[in-house]
Each structure stands twice: as structure tokens, then as C-alpha cells.
Amino acid sequence: MTRLPSDVLERPDATTRPLSLEDAGLREPAPVTRTLSGLPPRPAWVEIDLGRFRRNFQLIDRDKPTGLQLLSVVKDEAYGHGAFQIGKAALASGAAWLGLSTLQEAVSLRERGIRAPILLLGDREAEELPWCVAHDLTCCLSEPGSIDWLNQLALRAGRKVPVHVKINTGMNRYGVHWKQAGALAARLAEAKGLRLEGVLSHFAQSDEADKSFARLQLARFRESLEALRATGMPTGCRHLCNSGGFLDLSEAHFDMVRLGILPLGVYPSSVCRRIPGIQSVMTVKARVAGIQQLEAGDSVGYGMRYTAASPRRIAVLPIGYGDGFPRVRNQGFALIGGRRAPLVGGVAMDALTVDITDIPSARLWDEAVLMGRQGEEEISVHEVAKLKNSVSYDVLTSWRARLPRVYLDEEARA
Ligand SMILES: *Cc1c(COP(=O)(O)O)cnc(C)c1O
């Protein structure tokens, strides 16, 4: 980028002044909301209701046993909601920890001033470890090589670096095999620069009705905790549960739970326990950018995937698969005027079309909802997930960065 458009707008030099609407013989539409770069906002966006997020967190806080610590998982931009904003709101609502996946995500939060404990989930490459020490990022360790290297780094820095040991109890991704946890702990006990601050494992299946594998993982976790204790080391903070485990497996809560999707107001599955009052935080919106009147026999969009059987009124929404909307055809809905408008034709990169024949009140630039609530109607994350044959986690994280995030915060405004 050479120069910010706002610099250009603010320069008094008349010769370089951009053409105004008056110059073009148009009147300025009022009021004009300016984004940071000075551009008008895009007529398609993602709304994040931070007030709702805080309320969800309070409901979870009231639901949980006292003393149970909360780690707020804000990886992948807090599942598309914004790691900084959600992380800050979580810490203000009682979370003791933040959890992230990549070094880049974690350093970016540190650079924006977040000082709270951050746990990096997953394993780190050797060259990442010095950065973790420098930025106070807590690592999950599961193999002797990283114990030795992190220990050297800690001793060199003259610090006692806290670590969490990750145990593989059946997920078979990261972690030391539960039968080898004792041996790893013995190695850790010799590492004078490190301090065992926590022990964790991760469920492969916690949100489905059948909890038998989760219970097997729990038993293996308990067994490895015993082996750790046998080495004489205090295990510190023990944590096993994600949202599904928190909701349905109270016997597996231990000292802390790691919650990602639940405080965002989305349940990990359709069968897990409900906490009354939890509401989804994200709403995806667009404005009606075009209205077409079709005659019988007219088709819509690429490939002529929809042909009107009778006169129809069609609204064009300026959002498409390039924004993360599933690339479906003649399937799904948008909400306009609090009613369901069925999708017609195929979804394009930048646009999709809906039938508004039954919503005669619909006008150009009206607000439409692609995911979320409008009036009495709601298109849930799970409904969108069905369209792409996937799960809620995938839908939340699929909304692309080019859709601006607009944060609502009633409490802060009041
Ligand atoms: C993503 C993740 C979580 C959070 O899972 P949710 O189902 O979103 O609550 C917890 N723990 C680990 C290790 C994770 O990777």
C-alpha cells in the first residue's frame, strides 16, 4: 500500500482532492460511517455481539462448579470472531487463561497488550521455543527433545519456565503416550529450568451421546496422573475437557476446562446438554444490492441453474463463496423482513440470489441475515453446516477476512 486513502482525503491541496459527490452532481447520503481507512463500510459484514459473549460467559460461570478454572480457546481468530476482542472479553468475564494454536497468533496478542497466561495448544518446533520464552507463552511438552531444549533456553534466561505436559490418551495426534507419562515426568524433574505447571489431554469424542471412548480416555488420563505423582512431582493444573466434556462429563472437569465454541453461543453438537440462555454471538449480514422482476421462463445467474416457473421477485445479496458462504445451488435461505427467502440459482463468488416474491415489503438496501437471527426467525450455524455437509466449527471459521467484523457492545455503550 502506498498511501492511506484518509491521507488523501485530509490533504488541503485542492488539486489532489478526490472527486466529491457534489462534484458529480450527487448529494451526500447521511449519515456516513467511516471505517479506519476512511472507506464506506461494505454492504456485507459479520456482526459480533460482545455483550452476548459476556452473558454466555456469565451463564457458564454460574453453571460450573466453584473453583473450576476457565481457559478461553481463541485460536483461529476465536473461530472467526476476532481473537483480540473475544480474548479481552473472556478475560474480563472470568477466564484465567487464553488458548491458541500458533506462535503467530499468540505473539500478535502479546503485541496488542494482552498479558494474561497464554497456553499454546499442540507442539512447538525447536526454533519456536525461544520466542515462547521471550513472550511468556506456555508450551505443551510431550517429548524429551523439547524438554531439554526449553530447559537450556530457560537456564540461559535465568528463568524458571512453566510448562504443561500433554498426554495422548487416544486422540493420537499430540502428546506423550499415557503409558510413557511417568518416564517423561522423570526427565522433566531433572530439568532445573522448567516447572511442571499443568497436565492435559484432549478428547477425541466428547459431544456425542456415546461417551464410552471419552470415559476410556478419562481412565487413561487418571492412570498417567498417578504415574506423574509417583515421581514426586505435583501435577499442578489438570485439564481434559473441551466444550463437550465440560457440558456432559462433569467427572472429567479436574482443575480447568478449555472452552472454545460454547461461549460463542454455539453447541458442539445437537445432543449435548443445554445451558438455558446461551445465544450465538455471530450474525452474518448483507444488504439487498439489487432487485429483479422475473417473468416465467427467465433464469438466474451462472449456468442458468434456476428458471422461474411463474413471475418472481428476486433480491441480489452482495456476498458469495468468496466470503465463505457455502457454494450451493437452489438450497438454503436468507432472512429479509424477518421472513425466510429461499436461495435460487447458484452461489457465485461475490453474490447470491434469493426469492422475495412473498416478502413484498422488501426494498433495495434492506438488511438481510445469512446466519443468525432476524425478528422471530433464525438461521442457525448448524443449518448452514448442513448446507456444506460439515460441522459448526467449520462454518464459524469459514467466514473470510474480507467480510468486515463489526463489534456490538451494549454494555460498553450504556
Ligand atoms: C480447540 C481446542 C479446544 C476447544 O474445543 P471446543 O470444542 O471448541 O470447546 C480445547 N482443547 C484443545 C486442545 C483444542 O485444540
Coordinates of C-alpha atoms and ligand atoms in Angstrom, one line a residue:
M1 CA 0.0 0.0 0.0
T2 CA 1.4 3.4 -1.0
R3 CA -0.8 5.8 1.0
L4 CA -3.9 5.5 3.1
P5 CA -7.0 6.9 1.4
S6 CA -7.6 9.0 4.6
D7 CA -4.3 10.9 3.9
V8 CA -5.6 11.8 0.5
L9 CA -9.0 12.9 1.9
E10 CA -7.4 15.1 4.5
R11 CA -4.9 16.9 2.3
P12 CA -5.9 20.5 1.9
D13 CA -4.4 20.7 -1.6
A14 CA -7.4 21.2 -3.9
T15 CA -5.7 19.8 -7.0
T16 CA -5.3 16.4 -5.5
R17 CA -8.7 16.4 -3.7
P18 CA -10.7 13.3 -4.8
L19 CA -13.9 14.0 -6.7
S20 CA -16.7 14.6 -4.2
L21 CA -20.3 13.6 -4.6
E22 CA -21.2 17.2 -5.1
D23 CA -18.7 17.4 -8.0
A24 CA -20.6 14.5 -9.5
G25 CA -23.9 16.3 -9.0
L26 CA -25.0 14.0 -6.2
R27 CA -26.0 14.7 -2.6
E28 CA -24.0 13.1 0.2
P29 CA -26.0 10.3 1.7
A30 CA -26.3 10.8 5.5
P31 CA -25.0 9.6 7.9
V32 CA -21.7 8.3 6.5
T33 CA -20.0 5.8 8.8
R34 CA -16.3 5.9 8.2
T35 CA -14.1 2.8 8.7
L36 CA -10.5 3.1 9.8
S37 CA -9.3 3.5 6.2
G38 CA -11.9 6.2 5.5
L39 CA -13.8 3.9 3.1
P40 CA -17.5 3.4 3.5
P41 CA -18.4 0.0 5.1
R42 CA -19.0 -2.9 2.8
P43 CA -22.7 -3.8 2.5
A44 CA -21.9 -7.4 3.7
W45 CA -20.4 -7.9 7.1
V46 CA -20.2 -10.1 10.3
E47 CA -21.6 -8.7 13.5
I48 CA -20.1 -9.9 16.7
D49 CA -22.2 -9.2 19.8
L50 CA -19.7 -8.9 22.7
G51 CA -22.5 -8.3 25.2
R52 CA -23.9 -11.7 24.3
F53 CA -20.5 -13.2 24.6
R54 CA -20.1 -11.8 28.1
R55 CA -23.6 -13.0 29.0
N56 CA -22.8 -16.5 27.8
F57 CA -19.6 -16.5 29.8
Q58 CA -21.5 -15.4 32.9
L59 CA -24.0 -18.3 32.3
I60 CA -21.2 -20.8 32.0
D61 CA -19.6 -19.3 35.1
R62 CA -22.8 -19.8 37.1
D63 CA -23.3 -23.3 35.7
K64 CA -19.8 -24.6 36.6
P65 CA -18.7 -25.9 40.0
T66 CA -16.9 -23.2 42.0
G67 CA -13.2 -23.3 41.8
L68 CA -13.1 -24.7 38.3
Q69 CA -10.9 -22.5 36.1
L70 CA -11.8 -21.5 32.6
L71 CA -9.4 -21.3 29.7
S72 CA -10.9 -19.5 26.7
V73 CA -9.7 -21.0 23.4
V74 CA -9.3 -18.2 20.9
K75 CA -7.4 -20.0 18.2
D76 CA -8.1 -19.2 14.5
E77 CA -9.3 -15.6 15.4
A78 CA -11.6 -17.1 18.1
Y79 CA -13.3 -19.2 15.5
G80 CA -13.6 -16.2 13.2
H81 CA -14.9 -13.8 15.9
G82 CA -11.6 -12.0 16.5
A83 CA -9.0 -13.3 19.0
F84 CA -8.2 -9.9 20.5
Q85 CA -11.7 -8.8 21.1
I86 CA -13.0 -12.2 22.3
G87 CA -9.9 -12.8 24.3
K88 CA -10.2 -9.5 26.1
A89 CA -13.9 -10.0 26.8
A90 CA -13.2 -13.6 28.1
L91 CA -10.5 -12.3 30.5
A92 CA -12.9 -9.6 31.7
S93 CA -15.6 -12.2 32.3
G94 CA -13.6 -14.6 34.4
A95 CA -11.3 -16.6 32.1
A96 CA -7.9 -17.2 33.7
W97 CA -6.2 -18.4 30.6
L98 CA -6.3 -18.0 26.8
G99 CA -5.5 -20.9 24.5
L100 CA -4.1 -20.5 20.9
S101 CA -2.7 -22.8 18.2
T102 CA 0.1 -20.9 16.6
L103 CA 3.0 -18.8 17.8
Q104 CA 2.0 -16.1 15.4
E105 CA -1.5 -15.8 16.9
A106 CA 0.0 -15.7 20.4
V107 CA 2.7 -13.1 19.7
S108 CA 0.1 -10.9 18.0
L109 CA -2.0 -10.9 21.2
R110 CA 1.1 -10.1 23.3
E111 CA 2.0 -7.2 20.9
R112 CA -1.6 -5.9 21.4
G113 CA -1.0 -5.8 25.1
I114 CA -2.6 -9.0 26.4
R115 CA -0.6 -10.0 29.5
A116 CA -2.7 -12.9 30.7
P117 CA -1.4 -16.5 30.7
I118 CA -1.4 -18.0 27.2
L119 CA -1.3 -21.7 26.6
L120 CA -0.1 -22.8 23.1
L121 CA -2.0 -26.0 22.2
G122 CA -0.2 -28.5 20.0
D123 CA 3.6 -29.0 19.8
R124 CA 6.3 -26.5 19.0
E125 CA 9.2 -26.7 16.6
A126 CA 12.6 -26.1 18.2
E127 CA 13.0 -22.7 16.6
E128 CA 9.7 -21.5 18.0
L129 CA 10.7 -22.2 21.7
P130 CA 13.0 -19.1 22.1
W131 CA 10.0 -16.9 21.1
C132 CA 7.8 -18.7 23.6
V133 CA 10.2 -17.9 26.4
A134 CA 10.6 -14.3 25.3
H135 CA 6.9 -13.7 25.1
D136 CA 5.9 -15.7 28.2
L137 CA 3.9 -18.3 26.2
T138 CA 3.3 -21.5 28.0
C139 CA 4.0 -24.6 25.9
C140 CA 2.6 -28.1 25.9
L141 CA 5.5 -30.5 26.0
S142 CA 5.4 -34.2 25.1
E143 CA 8.8 -35.3 24.0
P144 CA 12.3 -35.3 25.7
G145 CA 14.0 -33.2 22.9
S146 CA 11.8 -30.2 23.6
I147 CA 12.2 -30.6 27.4
D148 CA 16.0 -30.4 27.0
W149 CA 16.0 -27.5 24.6
L150 CA 13.4 -25.4 26.5
N151 CA 15.3 -26.2 29.7
Q152 CA 18.6 -24.8 28.2
L153 CA 16.7 -21.7 27.0
A154 CA 15.2 -21.2 30.5
L155 CA 18.6 -21.6 32.2
R156 CA 20.2 -19.2 29.8
A157 CA 17.5 -16.7 30.5
G158 CA 17.9 -17.3 34.2
R159 CA 14.2 -18.2 34.5
K160 CA 12.0 -21.0 35.8
V161 CA 9.7 -21.6 32.8
P162 CA 6.3 -23.2 33.5
V163 CA 5.2 -26.0 31.2
H164 CA 2.2 -28.3 30.7
V165 CA 2.7 -31.9 29.8
K166 CA 0.4 -33.1 27.1
I167 CA -0.7 -36.7 27.3
N168 CA -2.1 -38.8 24.4
T169 CA -4.9 -40.8 25.8
G170 CA -6.3 -42.0 22.5
M171 CA -6.7 -39.0 20.2
N172 CA -3.3 -40.0 18.7
R173 CA -2.3 -36.5 17.5
Y174 CA -0.2 -34.7 20.0
G175 CA 1.1 -35.9 23.3
V176 CA 3.2 -38.5 25.1
H177 CA 1.5 -41.9 25.2
W178 CA -0.3 -42.3 28.5
K179 CA 1.9 -45.3 29.4
Q180 CA 5.1 -43.2 29.0
A181 CA 3.9 -40.2 31.0
G182 CA 5.9 -41.3 34.1
A183 CA 9.1 -41.6 32.1
L184 CA 8.7 -38.1 30.6
A185 CA 7.9 -36.7 34.1
A186 CA 11.2 -38.1 35.4
R187 CA 13.0 -36.3 32.6
L188 CA 11.2 -33.1 33.4
A189 CA 12.1 -33.5 37.1
E190 CA 15.7 -33.2 36.1
A191 CA 15.2 -30.1 34.0
K192 CA 16.0 -27.4 36.6
G193 CA 14.9 -24.5 34.3
L194 CA 11.4 -25.9 34.0
R195 CA 8.4 -26.2 36.3
L196 CA 5.5 -28.6 35.7
E197 CA 2.6 -26.2 35.9
G198 CA -0.1 -28.4 34.3
V199 CA -1.1 -31.7 32.7
L200 CA -3.6 -32.1 30.0
S201 CA -5.1 -34.4 27.4
H202 CA -7.8 -33.9 24.7
F203 CA -11.0 -35.8 24.0
A204 CA -11.5 -37.4 20.5
Q205 CA -15.3 -37.6 21.1
S206 CA -17.0 -35.8 23.9
D207 CA -20.1 -34.2 22.4
E208 CA -21.8 -37.3 21.1
A209 CA -24.3 -39.5 23.0
D210 CA -21.9 -42.4 23.3
K211 CA -19.4 -41.4 25.9
S212 CA -17.6 -44.8 26.1
F213 CA -14.4 -43.7 24.4
A214 CA -14.3 -40.4 26.4
R215 CA -14.6 -42.5 29.6
L216 CA -11.7 -44.7 28.4
Q217 CA -9.6 -41.6 27.8
L218 CA -10.5 -40.3 31.2
A219 CA -9.4 -43.5 32.8
R220 CA -6.1 -43.4 30.9
F221 CA -5.6 -39.7 32.0
R222 CA -6.1 -40.7 35.6
E223 CA -3.6 -43.5 35.2
S224 CA -1.0 -41.2 33.8
L225 CA -1.7 -38.6 36.6
E226 CA -0.9 -41.4 39.1
A227 CA 2.4 -42.2 37.3
L228 CA 3.3 -38.5 37.4
R229 CA 2.6 -38.3 41.1
A230 CA 4.7 -41.4 41.7
T231 CA 7.7 -39.4 40.5
G232 CA 7.1 -37.0 43.4
M233 CA 6.2 -34.0 41.3
P234 CA 3.0 -32.1 41.9
T235 CA 0.9 -32.3 38.8
G236 CA -0.3 -28.7 39.0
C237 CA -3.4 -27.7 37.0
R238 CA -5.0 -30.8 35.4
H239 CA -7.3 -30.2 32.4
L240 CA -9.0 -32.5 29.9
C241 CA -12.3 -31.0 28.8
N242 CA -13.3 -29.0 25.8
S243 CA -16.9 -27.7 25.5
G244 CA -18.5 -31.1 25.0
G245 CA -16.6 -32.5 28.0
F246 CA -17.5 -29.5 30.1
L247 CA -21.2 -29.9 29.4
D248 CA -21.5 -33.7 29.6
L249 CA -18.6 -35.1 31.6
S250 CA -18.5 -33.4 35.0
E251 CA -16.4 -36.2 36.4
A252 CA -13.7 -35.1 33.9
H253 CA -13.6 -31.4 34.9
F254 CA -10.4 -31.6 37.1
D255 CA -9.0 -28.1 37.7
M256 CA -9.7 -26.3 34.4
V257 CA -11.7 -26.7 31.3
R258 CA -10.8 -25.3 27.8
L259 CA -13.8 -23.7 26.1
G260 CA -13.8 -22.6 22.5
I261 CA -17.2 -22.9 20.8
L262 CA -19.6 -22.8 23.8
P263 CA -19.0 -19.2 25.0
L264 CA -19.6 -18.2 21.3
G265 CA -23.1 -19.4 21.9
V266 CA -22.9 -22.5 19.7
Y267 CA -23.2 -26.0 21.0
P268 CA -20.6 -28.6 19.9
S269 CA -23.4 -31.0 18.9
S270 CA -27.2 -31.4 18.8
V271 CA -27.2 -34.0 21.7
C272 CA -25.0 -32.4 24.4
R273 CA -26.5 -30.7 27.5
R274 CA -28.0 -27.2 27.1
I275 CA -27.4 -24.2 29.3
P276 CA -30.6 -22.0 29.1
G277 CA -30.0 -18.5 27.8
I278 CA -26.8 -19.2 25.8
Q279 CA -27.1 -17.3 22.5
S280 CA -24.9 -17.3 19.4
V281 CA -22.6 -14.3 19.2
M282 CA -22.1 -14.1 15.4
T283 CA -24.6 -12.8 12.8
V284 CA -23.7 -12.6 9.1
K285 CA -25.5 -9.8 7.2
A286 CA -25.7 -8.2 3.8
R287 CA -27.8 -5.5 2.2
V288 CA -30.1 -6.1 -0.8
A289 CA -28.0 -4.7 -3.6
G290 CA -30.3 -5.4 -6.5
I291 CA -33.9 -6.5 -7.2
Q292 CA -35.0 -8.2 -10.4
Q293 CA -38.5 -8.9 -11.6
L294 CA -38.5 -12.3 -13.5
E295 CA -41.1 -13.5 -16.0
A296 CA -41.9 -17.2 -16.2
G297 CA -39.1 -18.8 -18.1
D298 CA -36.4 -16.3 -17.0
S299 CA -33.3 -17.8 -15.4
V300 CA -30.9 -16.5 -12.8
G301 CA -27.1 -16.5 -12.5
Y302 CA -24.2 -18.6 -13.9
G303 CA -25.2 -21.8 -15.6
M304 CA -28.9 -20.8 -15.5
R305 CA -29.4 -23.1 -12.5
Y306 CA -32.8 -21.7 -11.7
T307 CA -35.6 -21.0 -14.1
A308 CA -38.7 -19.2 -12.8
A309 CA -42.0 -21.2 -13.3
S310 CA -44.0 -18.1 -12.6
P311 CA -43.3 -14.3 -12.2
R312 CA -40.9 -14.0 -9.3
R313 CA -39.2 -11.1 -7.5
I314 CA -35.5 -11.8 -6.8
A315 CA -33.1 -10.0 -4.4
V316 CA -29.4 -10.0 -5.0
L317 CA -27.1 -10.1 -1.9
P318 CA -23.5 -9.0 -2.4
I319 CA -21.9 -11.9 -0.6
G320 CA -20.8 -15.2 -2.0
Y321 CA -18.5 -18.2 -1.7
G322 CA -15.5 -15.8 -1.8
D323 CA -16.8 -14.7 1.7
G324 CA -17.2 -18.2 3.0
F325 CA -20.9 -18.8 2.1
P326 CA -21.3 -22.5 1.0
R327 CA -21.3 -22.9 -2.8
V328 CA -24.7 -24.4 -3.0
R329 CA -27.5 -24.0 -5.6
N330 CA -31.2 -23.7 -5.0
Q331 CA -30.7 -24.6 -1.4
G332 CA -30.7 -22.6 1.8
F333 CA -32.3 -19.3 2.9
A334 CA -31.6 -15.6 3.8
L335 CA -33.8 -13.7 6.2
I336 CA -35.3 -10.5 4.9
G337 CA -38.0 -8.6 6.8
G338 CA -38.0 -11.3 9.4
R339 CA -39.0 -13.9 6.8
R340 CA -37.3 -16.8 5.1
A341 CA -36.3 -16.0 1.4
P342 CA -35.2 -19.2 -0.4
L343 CA -31.9 -19.2 -2.3
V344 CA -32.4 -19.5 -6.1
G345 CA -29.7 -20.3 -8.6
G346 CA -26.1 -20.9 -7.7
V347 CA -24.0 -19.1 -5.2
A348 CA -21.3 -17.0 -7.0
M349 CA -18.0 -15.7 -5.6
D350 CA -19.5 -12.3 -4.8
A351 CA -23.2 -12.6 -5.0
L352 CA -26.2 -14.8 -4.3
T353 CA -29.8 -14.5 -5.2
V354 CA -33.0 -15.1 -3.1
D355 CA -36.7 -15.2 -4.0
I356 CA -38.5 -12.4 -2.2
T357 CA -41.9 -12.8 -4.1
D358 CA -43.6 -13.5 -0.7
I359 CA -41.9 -10.5 1.0
P360 CA -43.4 -7.6 -0.9
S361 CA -42.2 -5.1 1.7
A362 CA -38.5 -5.9 0.8
R363 CA -36.7 -2.9 -0.6
L364 CA -33.2 -2.1 -2.1
W365 CA -30.5 -1.9 0.6
D366 CA -32.7 -3.6 3.2
E367 CA -30.7 -5.7 5.7
A368 CA -30.6 -9.5 5.2
V369 CA -29.3 -12.1 7.5
L370 CA -27.4 -15.1 6.1
M371 CA -26.6 -16.7 9.5
G372 CA -28.2 -15.6 12.8
R373 CA -31.5 -14.2 14.0
Q374 CA -33.8 -11.6 12.4
G375 CA -37.1 -11.0 14.2
E376 CA -38.6 -14.3 15.1
E377 CA -36.7 -16.3 12.5
E378 CA -33.2 -17.8 12.8
I379 CA -30.7 -19.5 10.5
S380 CA -28.5 -21.4 12.9
V381 CA -24.9 -22.2 12.5
H382 CA -25.9 -25.9 12.3
E383 CA -28.4 -25.1 9.5
V384 CA -25.6 -23.6 7.5
A385 CA -23.3 -26.5 8.4
K386 CA -25.9 -28.9 6.8
L387 CA -25.7 -26.9 3.5
K388 CA -22.0 -27.7 3.2
N389 CA -22.2 -31.1 4.8
S390 CA -19.9 -30.1 7.6
V391 CA -19.9 -29.0 11.2
S392 CA -20.5 -25.8 13.1
Y393 CA -16.7 -25.3 13.8
D394 CA -16.0 -25.3 10.1
V395 CA -18.8 -22.8 9.3
L396 CA -17.7 -20.3 12.0
T397 CA -14.1 -20.4 10.9
S398 CA -15.0 -20.2 7.2
W399 CA -16.2 -16.6 7.0
R400 CA -13.4 -14.9 5.3
A401 CA -11.4 -11.9 6.4
R402 CA -12.7 -9.7 3.6
L403 CA -16.1 -9.6 5.4
P404 CA -15.6 -6.8 8.0
R405 CA -16.2 -7.7 11.6
V406 CA -18.5 -5.2 13.3
Y407 CA -18.4 -5.3 17.1
L408 CA -21.6 -4.6 19.1
D409 CA -21.2 -3.8 22.8
E410 CA -24.3 -2.7 24.5
E411 CA -22.8 -2.8 28.0
A412 CA -19.9 -0.6 26.9
R413 CA -22.3 1.9 25.3
A414 CA -24.6 2.1 28.3
Ligands
LIG1 C1 -9.8 -26.4 20.1 C2 -9.5 -27.0 21.3 C3 -10.4 -26.9 22.5 C4 -11.7 -26.2 22.4 O1 -12.7 -27.0 21.9 P1 -14.2 -26.6 21.8 O2 -14.9 -27.9 21.4 O3 -14.4 -25.5 20.8 O4 -14.6 -26.2 23.2 C5 -9.9 -27.4 23.7 N1 -8.7 -28.0 23.8 C6 -7.9 -28.2 22.7 C7 -6.6 -28.9 22.9 C8 -8.2 -27.7 21.5 O5 -7.4 -27.8 20.4

